[in-house]
Amino acid sequence: MTGVTVPEALRQQAIWCQAFDSRFTAELCDVMADDFEAGGIIAHLTGDWPTHPIQDALSLRLAGALHAIVLSEPDGSLAQVWPKQGCDWTMEEAWPVAAEILRARESWVREFLTSPPQTNEVRRAVGLWPGLCAAAEAFEGPMDVLELGASAGLILSMDRFHYDGGTWQWDSPIDGPRVAMSTQWSGPAPRLPAHAAIRHRAACDQNPLNASKAEDRLRLRSYIWPDQPERLERLNAAMEIAEAQAITPDAGDAADWIKAKLATRAKDALTVIYHSVFFQYPPQSVRDAITQAIETEGARATAEAPLAWLRFEPGGILGHAQKGPSMILELIEWPSGRRRILADIDPHGRFVHWHGA
């Protein structure tokens, strides 16, 4: 066990969930912490957790296991006490049923807990798409994109979404289904040049999911907090688009993958590497290797084949001041070497403060 206990991790996650408007998941984490301290089923399941429970997002693994049961058994006893759109719930009613389910499904739950959460919130695209457009603004040629930590690669379809920033809107010119993205936008409207379009897209993840597989779709849905149905609607729509495009991220180490991709990148296109709430998870050695691979290729970039690195991450992990729970959207471009913070942004895309060019 690390210096952080499981109850401490659960209570910290409760604070974060409350800040991100999920009262149910906040209360669930608090009651699971109480259960651990009382020697209940949570202590039985996680008392010997070998690594850091916050870094491992153990709280979200536990909550996700319960939500997966609710989603797969909509007529089951747990679904009857879990949040549903337009229905009231109480933790006093929900937790006893949940605890009994955890005891009855112990083997399945333990297996579920072995995999890290896949929570690549698709509404992050409200910042990432304007960021890609900022990278493409000065280059009239095609754009190829590479995503690190892509989960099921849902955000790779960001050029097929509809965006509403209140003072501005953008709708994809590509025919097909849409995901509606709205946010509280402040600052100038982004510049979205008509020529900005993704030609080729690829992604990697250590444990990629596939939107065409029912078990992977369930796992993705399970990590959406159950009292936030609008997030589930966006996820469902994004999975339909990813399945139609047959998007399948590669499995592999991010540093090795990006080094190989950059070695063979096109010489007639802008290549943009991007990631969102990913860079804090690999060990420092992997982050250093990723940075070295990108900067080395950046030094070789030309006006005919420029390179950009778009990072949607906590400021602290990128060497900037951390502003509470907000992330920053930073763009680094080569061959110019220009580096700029484009926006302060909510991890779930609820708000964007755009700085402009």
Short mmCIF file of C-alpha atoms in Angstrom, two decimals:
data_model
loop_
_atom_site.label_atom_id
_atom_site.label_comp_id
_atom_site.label_asym_id
_atom_site.label_seq_id
_atom_site.Cartn_x
_atom_site.Cartn_y
_atom_site.Cartn_z
CA MET A 1 0.00 0.00 0.00
CA THR A 2 1.21 3.52 -0.78
CA GLY A 3 0.99 6.48 1.60
CA VAL A 4 -2.55 7.26 0.38
CA THR A 5 -5.24 5.00 1.78
CA VAL A 6 -8.21 3.74 -0.18
CA PRO A 7 -10.69 5.76 1.95
CA GLU A 8 -8.60 8.90 1.35
CA ALA A 9 -8.66 8.24 -2.39
CA LEU A 10 -12.42 7.70 -2.32
CA ARG A 11 -13.05 10.91 -0.37
CA GLN A 12 -10.79 12.90 -2.72
CA GLN A 13 -12.71 11.52 -5.71
CA ALA A 14 -15.95 12.58 -3.99
CA ILE A 15 -14.68 16.16 -3.85
CA TRP A 16 -13.78 16.06 -7.55
CA CYS A 17 -17.14 14.56 -8.52
CA GLN A 18 -18.98 17.24 -6.59
CA ALA A 19 -16.95 19.89 -8.43
CA PHE A 20 -17.92 18.30 -11.73
CA ASP A 21 -21.64 18.22 -10.95
CA SER A 22 -22.09 14.54 -10.12
CA ARG A 23 -23.68 14.53 -6.69
CA PHE A 24 -24.54 10.84 -6.98
CA THR A 25 -20.99 9.68 -7.67
CA ALA A 26 -19.70 11.99 -4.93
CA GLU A 27 -22.06 10.44 -2.39
CA LEU A 28 -21.25 6.95 -3.68
CA CYS A 29 -17.52 7.52 -3.15
CA ASP A 30 -18.12 8.83 0.36
CA VAL A 31 -20.28 5.87 1.33
CA MET A 32 -17.73 3.44 -0.13
CA ALA A 33 -15.07 5.12 2.04
CA ASP A 34 -17.30 4.63 5.08
CA ASP A 35 -17.81 0.99 4.11
CA PHE A 36 -14.06 0.42 3.82
CA GLU A 37 -13.45 1.90 7.26
CA ALA A 38 -16.20 -0.31 8.70
CA GLY A 39 -14.55 -3.44 7.25
CA GLY A 40 -17.26 -3.96 4.62
CA ILE A 41 -17.18 -5.27 1.07
CA ILE A 42 -15.05 -2.36 -0.22
CA ALA A 43 -12.32 -3.23 2.29
CA HIS A 44 -12.61 -6.88 1.25
CA LEU A 45 -12.25 -5.98 -2.44
CA THR A 46 -9.55 -3.32 -2.19
CA GLY A 47 -7.82 -3.65 1.19
CA ASP A 48 -4.75 -5.18 -0.42
CA TRP A 49 -4.61 -2.74 -3.36
CA PRO A 50 -0.89 -2.82 -4.23
CA THR A 51 -0.34 0.54 -5.91
CA HIS A 52 -1.46 4.17 -5.66
CA PRO A 53 -5.28 4.26 -5.43
CA ILE A 54 -5.58 7.85 -6.71
CA GLN A 55 -3.22 7.41 -9.66
CA ASP A 56 -4.99 4.14 -10.47
CA ALA A 57 -8.41 5.85 -10.29
CA LEU A 58 -9.58 3.02 -8.04
CA SER A 59 -12.66 5.02 -7.05
CA LEU A 60 -13.76 5.27 -10.68
CA ARG A 61 -13.10 1.56 -11.22
CA LEU A 62 -15.44 0.71 -8.35
CA ALA A 63 -18.13 3.14 -9.50
CA GLY A 64 -17.74 1.91 -13.06
CA ALA A 65 -18.23 -1.72 -12.05
CA LEU A 66 -21.56 -0.87 -10.44
CA HIS A 67 -22.69 1.24 -13.39
CA ALA A 68 -21.77 -1.56 -15.80
CA ILE A 69 -24.12 -3.88 -13.92
CA VAL A 70 -26.89 -1.27 -14.08
CA LEU A 71 -26.43 -0.77 -17.83
CA SER A 72 -26.28 -4.49 -18.63
CA GLU A 73 -29.26 -5.36 -16.40
CA PRO A 74 -31.76 -2.50 -16.82
CA ASP A 75 -34.49 -4.49 -15.06
CA GLY A 76 -32.25 -5.68 -12.23
CA SER A 77 -32.42 -4.71 -8.58
CA LEU A 78 -29.49 -2.28 -8.80
CA ALA A 79 -30.95 -0.42 -11.76
CA GLN A 80 -34.11 0.19 -9.76
CA VAL A 81 -32.24 2.29 -7.17
CA TRP A 82 -29.64 3.91 -9.44
CA PRO A 83 -30.16 7.36 -11.00
CA LYS A 84 -32.32 7.50 -14.09
CA GLN A 85 -33.30 10.58 -16.05
CA GLY A 86 -36.24 12.27 -14.35
CA CYS A 87 -36.21 9.93 -11.32
CA ASP A 88 -35.21 10.60 -7.74
CA TRP A 89 -32.63 8.52 -5.88
CA THR A 90 -31.23 8.31 -2.36
CA MET A 91 -27.91 6.81 -1.31
CA GLU A 92 -29.64 5.31 1.74
CA GLU A 93 -31.67 3.18 -0.65
CA ALA A 94 -28.99 2.61 -3.30
CA TRP A 95 -25.97 1.57 -1.23
CA PRO A 96 -27.37 -1.51 0.56
CA VAL A 97 -28.39 -2.95 -2.79
CA ALA A 98 -25.01 -2.06 -4.29
CA ALA A 99 -23.12 -3.66 -1.40
CA GLU A 100 -25.11 -6.87 -1.78
CA ILE A 101 -24.44 -6.91 -5.53
CA LEU A 102 -20.69 -6.44 -4.93
CA ARG A 103 -20.68 -9.40 -2.53
CA ALA A 104 -22.66 -11.58 -4.93
CA ARG A 105 -20.48 -10.67 -7.96
CA GLU A 106 -17.12 -10.58 -6.22
CA SER A 107 -15.17 -12.52 -8.85
CA TRP A 108 -16.56 -10.44 -11.72
CA VAL A 109 -15.94 -7.18 -9.85
CA ARG A 110 -12.34 -8.12 -9.08
CA GLU A 111 -11.76 -8.79 -12.76
CA PHE A 112 -13.38 -5.45 -13.71
CA LEU A 113 -11.09 -3.61 -11.29
CA THR A 114 -7.95 -4.87 -13.04
CA SER A 115 -8.46 -2.50 -16.00
CA PRO A 116 -7.93 1.27 -15.74
CA PRO A 117 -10.86 3.56 -16.53
CA GLN A 118 -11.44 4.62 -20.10
CA THR A 119 -12.83 8.11 -19.64
CA ASN A 120 -11.82 10.03 -22.73
CA GLU A 121 -14.64 12.59 -22.53
CA VAL A 122 -15.70 13.40 -26.10
CA ARG A 123 -16.73 16.99 -25.24
CA ARG A 124 -13.04 17.79 -24.94
CA ALA A 125 -13.36 18.20 -28.70
CA VAL A 126 -14.82 21.69 -28.13
CA GLY A 127 -11.25 22.77 -27.41
CA LEU A 128 -9.33 20.26 -29.48
CA TRP A 129 -11.05 21.01 -32.80
CA PRO A 130 -10.41 24.78 -32.57
CA GLY A 131 -6.87 23.85 -31.54
CA LEU A 132 -6.38 21.72 -34.64
CA CYS A 133 -7.79 24.57 -36.72
CA ALA A 134 -5.31 26.96 -35.12
CA ALA A 135 -2.50 24.61 -36.10
CA ALA A 136 -3.85 24.34 -39.67
CA GLU A 137 -4.53 28.04 -40.17
CA ALA A 138 -1.21 28.93 -41.77
CA PHE A 139 -0.88 25.75 -43.86
CA GLU A 140 -3.05 25.23 -46.93
CA GLY A 141 -2.18 21.57 -47.42
CA PRO A 142 -3.68 18.40 -45.88
CA MET A 143 -3.61 17.58 -42.16
CA ASP A 144 -2.77 14.20 -40.62
CA VAL A 145 -3.44 13.65 -36.91
CA LEU A 146 -1.97 11.28 -34.33
CA GLU A 147 -3.60 10.83 -30.91
CA LEU A 148 -1.88 9.47 -27.80
CA GLY A 149 -3.92 7.78 -25.07
CA ALA A 150 -6.91 7.48 -27.34
CA SER A 151 -9.02 4.84 -25.54
CA ALA A 152 -11.49 3.93 -28.33
CA GLY A 153 -10.43 6.83 -30.55
CA LEU A 154 -13.78 8.61 -30.31
CA ILE A 155 -12.27 12.11 -30.42
CA LEU A 156 -10.51 11.23 -33.69
CA SER A 157 -13.88 11.94 -35.32
CA MET A 158 -13.95 15.53 -34.05
CA ASP A 159 -14.25 16.86 -37.61
CA ARG A 160 -17.65 15.12 -37.77
CA PHE A 161 -19.13 16.88 -34.71
CA HIS A 162 -21.37 19.94 -34.41
CA TYR A 163 -20.10 22.70 -32.12
CA ASP A 164 -22.03 25.45 -30.37
CA GLY A 165 -20.03 28.01 -28.43
CA GLY A 166 -22.96 30.36 -27.94
CA THR A 167 -21.37 33.23 -29.88
CA TRP A 168 -20.24 30.89 -32.68
CA GLN A 169 -21.25 27.59 -34.26
CA TRP A 170 -19.58 25.16 -36.61
CA ASP A 171 -21.10 22.15 -38.36
CA SER A 172 -19.11 19.52 -40.17
CA PRO A 173 -19.39 19.59 -43.97
CA ILE A 174 -19.04 15.80 -43.95
CA ASP A 175 -22.28 13.89 -44.48
CA GLY A 176 -23.39 11.52 -41.75
CA PRO A 177 -24.50 11.44 -38.12
CA ARG A 178 -23.44 14.19 -35.73
CA VAL A 179 -22.47 14.59 -32.09
CA ALA A 180 -23.79 17.87 -30.68
CA MET A 181 -21.17 19.70 -28.60
CA SER A 182 -22.08 22.79 -26.61
CA THR A 183 -20.03 24.67 -24.04
CA GLN A 184 -19.84 27.90 -22.07
CA TRP A 185 -17.41 29.82 -24.25
CA SER A 186 -15.70 33.06 -23.28
CA GLY A 187 -13.16 35.10 -25.18
CA PRO A 188 -12.97 35.63 -28.93
CA ALA A 189 -14.52 33.12 -31.31
CA PRO A 190 -12.00 30.64 -32.74
CA ARG A 191 -10.88 30.94 -36.32
CA LEU A 192 -12.08 27.84 -38.17
CA PRO A 193 -10.65 28.00 -41.69
CA ALA A 194 -12.61 26.18 -44.36
CA HIS A 195 -9.51 24.32 -45.55
CA ALA A 196 -8.94 22.68 -42.14
CA ALA A 197 -9.75 19.00 -42.63
CA ILE A 198 -8.30 15.73 -41.40
CA ARG A 199 -6.85 13.58 -44.20
CA HIS A 200 -5.47 10.66 -42.20
CA ARG A 201 -5.97 9.79 -38.54
CA ALA A 202 -4.32 7.24 -36.25
CA ALA A 203 -4.12 6.64 -32.52
CA CYS A 204 -2.63 4.42 -29.86
CA ASP A 205 -3.46 3.33 -26.34
CA GLN A 206 -1.97 0.77 -23.96
CA ASN A 207 -5.35 -0.93 -23.73
CA PRO A 208 -7.42 0.31 -26.68
CA LEU A 209 -11.13 -0.30 -26.86
CA ASN A 210 -13.15 -0.91 -30.01
CA ALA A 211 -16.47 0.88 -30.48
CA SER A 212 -17.74 -2.02 -32.60
CA LYS A 213 -17.47 -4.52 -29.73
CA ALA A 214 -20.39 -4.76 -27.32
CA GLU A 215 -18.19 -5.44 -24.29
CA ASP A 216 -16.01 -2.41 -25.03
CA ARG A 217 -19.03 -0.19 -25.58
CA LEU A 218 -20.36 -1.27 -22.18
CA ARG A 219 -17.05 -0.47 -20.50
CA LEU A 220 -16.97 2.99 -22.07
CA ARG A 221 -20.53 3.70 -20.97
CA SER A 222 -19.89 2.40 -17.46
CA TYR A 223 -17.43 5.19 -16.65
CA ILE A 224 -19.96 7.92 -17.43
CA TRP A 225 -21.44 9.12 -14.15
CA PRO A 226 -25.04 7.87 -14.06
CA ASP A 227 -26.58 11.21 -13.06
CA GLN A 228 -25.16 12.85 -16.21
CA PRO A 229 -27.27 11.37 -19.02
CA GLU A 230 -26.28 14.07 -21.52
CA ARG A 231 -22.69 12.80 -21.38
CA LEU A 232 -23.94 9.31 -22.10
CA GLU A 233 -25.89 10.59 -25.11
CA ARG A 234 -22.75 12.23 -26.53
CA LEU A 235 -20.74 9.08 -25.92
CA ASN A 236 -23.32 6.90 -27.66
CA ALA A 237 -23.39 9.20 -30.69
CA ALA A 238 -19.58 9.33 -30.86
CA MET A 239 -19.36 5.54 -30.68
CA GLU A 240 -21.74 5.25 -33.63
CA ILE A 241 -19.51 7.53 -35.70
CA ALA A 242 -16.33 5.69 -34.65
CA GLU A 243 -17.90 2.35 -35.51
CA ALA A 244 -19.01 3.62 -38.92
CA GLN A 245 -15.46 4.83 -39.61
CA ALA A 246 -13.96 1.56 -38.34
CA ILE A 247 -11.63 3.48 -36.02
CA THR A 248 -9.36 1.06 -34.17
CA PRO A 249 -6.49 2.56 -32.15
CA ASP A 250 -3.25 0.61 -32.08
CA ALA A 251 -2.16 -1.13 -28.90
CA GLY A 252 1.26 -0.14 -27.71
CA ASP A 253 3.61 2.07 -25.76
CA ALA A 254 3.01 5.72 -26.62
CA ALA A 255 6.71 6.60 -26.87
CA ASP A 256 7.56 3.75 -29.22
CA TRP A 257 4.42 4.34 -31.29
CA ILE A 258 4.90 8.06 -31.81
CA LYS A 259 8.58 7.61 -32.67
CA ALA A 260 7.66 5.07 -35.37
CA LYS A 261 4.80 7.19 -36.72
CA LEU A 262 6.93 10.32 -36.95
CA ALA A 263 9.69 8.42 -38.75
CA THR A 264 7.27 7.64 -41.59
CA ARG A 265 5.06 10.75 -41.57
CA ALA A 266 3.99 12.31 -44.85
CA LYS A 267 6.19 15.02 -46.36
CA ASP A 268 3.28 16.88 -47.98
CA ALA A 269 1.12 17.45 -44.90
CA LEU A 270 0.83 19.13 -41.53
CA THR A 271 1.17 16.45 -38.86
CA VAL A 272 -0.54 17.20 -35.53
CA ILE A 273 0.10 15.09 -32.45
CA TYR A 274 -2.50 15.62 -29.73
CA HIS A 275 -3.63 14.18 -26.43
CA SER A 276 -6.07 15.08 -23.68
CA VAL A 277 -5.68 14.37 -19.95
CA PHE A 278 -3.12 11.72 -20.81
CA PHE A 279 0.34 13.08 -20.12
CA GLN A 280 0.06 12.82 -16.34
CA TYR A 281 -0.33 9.04 -16.39
CA PRO A 282 2.83 7.65 -18.08
CA PRO A 283 5.98 7.55 -15.94
CA GLN A 284 8.44 10.41 -16.33
CA SER A 285 10.73 8.27 -18.48
CA VAL A 286 7.94 7.72 -21.02
CA ARG A 287 6.98 11.41 -21.01
CA ASP A 288 10.60 12.31 -21.63
CA ALA A 289 10.83 9.82 -24.50
CA ILE A 290 7.65 11.19 -26.10
CA THR A 291 8.92 14.75 -25.78
CA GLN A 292 12.31 13.87 -27.24
CA ALA A 293 10.75 12.07 -30.22
CA ILE A 294 8.46 15.00 -31.01
CA GLU A 295 11.10 17.69 -30.52
CA THR A 296 13.60 15.75 -32.62
CA GLU A 297 11.11 15.52 -35.47
CA GLY A 298 10.18 19.17 -34.93
CA ALA A 299 13.78 20.14 -35.60
CA ARG A 300 13.44 18.41 -38.98
CA ALA A 301 10.08 19.99 -39.87
CA THR A 302 9.81 22.17 -42.97
CA ALA A 303 7.32 24.66 -44.35
CA GLU A 304 6.13 21.91 -46.72
CA ALA A 305 5.75 19.36 -43.89
CA PRO A 306 5.17 21.26 -40.62
CA LEU A 307 4.62 19.61 -37.25
CA ALA A 308 2.39 20.63 -34.33
CA TRP A 309 1.86 19.31 -30.81
CA LEU A 310 -1.53 20.07 -29.23
CA ARG A 311 -1.74 19.33 -25.49
CA PHE A 312 -4.93 19.41 -23.39
CA GLU A 313 -3.45 18.76 -19.95
CA PRO A 314 -3.09 20.06 -16.39
CA GLY A 315 -0.86 23.12 -16.45
CA GLY A 316 1.46 21.68 -13.82
CA ILE A 317 2.38 18.62 -15.88
CA LEU A 318 3.41 20.92 -18.76
CA GLY A 319 5.52 23.24 -16.64
CA HIS A 320 2.92 25.99 -16.20
CA ALA A 321 1.07 27.25 -13.14
CA GLN A 322 -1.86 25.01 -12.20
CA LYS A 323 -5.21 26.85 -12.09
CA GLY A 324 -7.38 24.66 -9.90
CA PRO A 325 -9.05 21.80 -11.77
CA SER A 326 -8.85 23.59 -15.13
CA MET A 327 -6.68 22.29 -17.94
CA ILE A 328 -4.73 24.29 -20.47
CA LEU A 329 -4.75 23.86 -24.23
CA GLU A 330 -1.22 24.45 -25.49
CA LEU A 331 0.02 24.41 -29.09
CA ILE A 332 3.66 24.05 -30.11
CA GLU A 333 4.50 24.42 -33.80
CA TRP A 334 7.51 23.65 -35.98
CA PRO A 335 9.49 24.78 -37.92
CA SER A 336 8.70 28.15 -36.32
CA GLY A 337 9.08 26.87 -32.74
CA ARG A 338 6.08 28.99 -31.75
CA ARG A 339 4.51 27.99 -28.43
CA ARG A 340 1.22 29.39 -27.15
CA ILE A 341 -1.53 28.65 -24.68
CA LEU A 342 -4.76 28.73 -26.65
CA ALA A 343 -7.27 28.26 -23.83
CA ASP A 344 -8.07 27.44 -20.24
CA ILE A 345 -10.56 24.61 -20.39
CA ASP A 346 -12.64 22.33 -18.22
CA PRO A 347 -11.62 18.63 -18.28
CA HIS A 348 -15.16 17.69 -19.36
CA GLY A 349 -15.45 20.57 -21.83
CA ARG A 350 -18.12 22.37 -19.80
CA PHE A 351 -16.39 25.72 -20.30
CA VAL A 352 -13.66 27.17 -22.50
CA HIS A 353 -11.86 30.47 -22.02
CA TRP A 354 -10.27 31.06 -25.40
CA HIS A 355 -7.21 33.30 -25.51
CA GLY A 356 -7.11 33.64 -29.26
CA ALA A 357 -4.09 33.48 -31.52
#
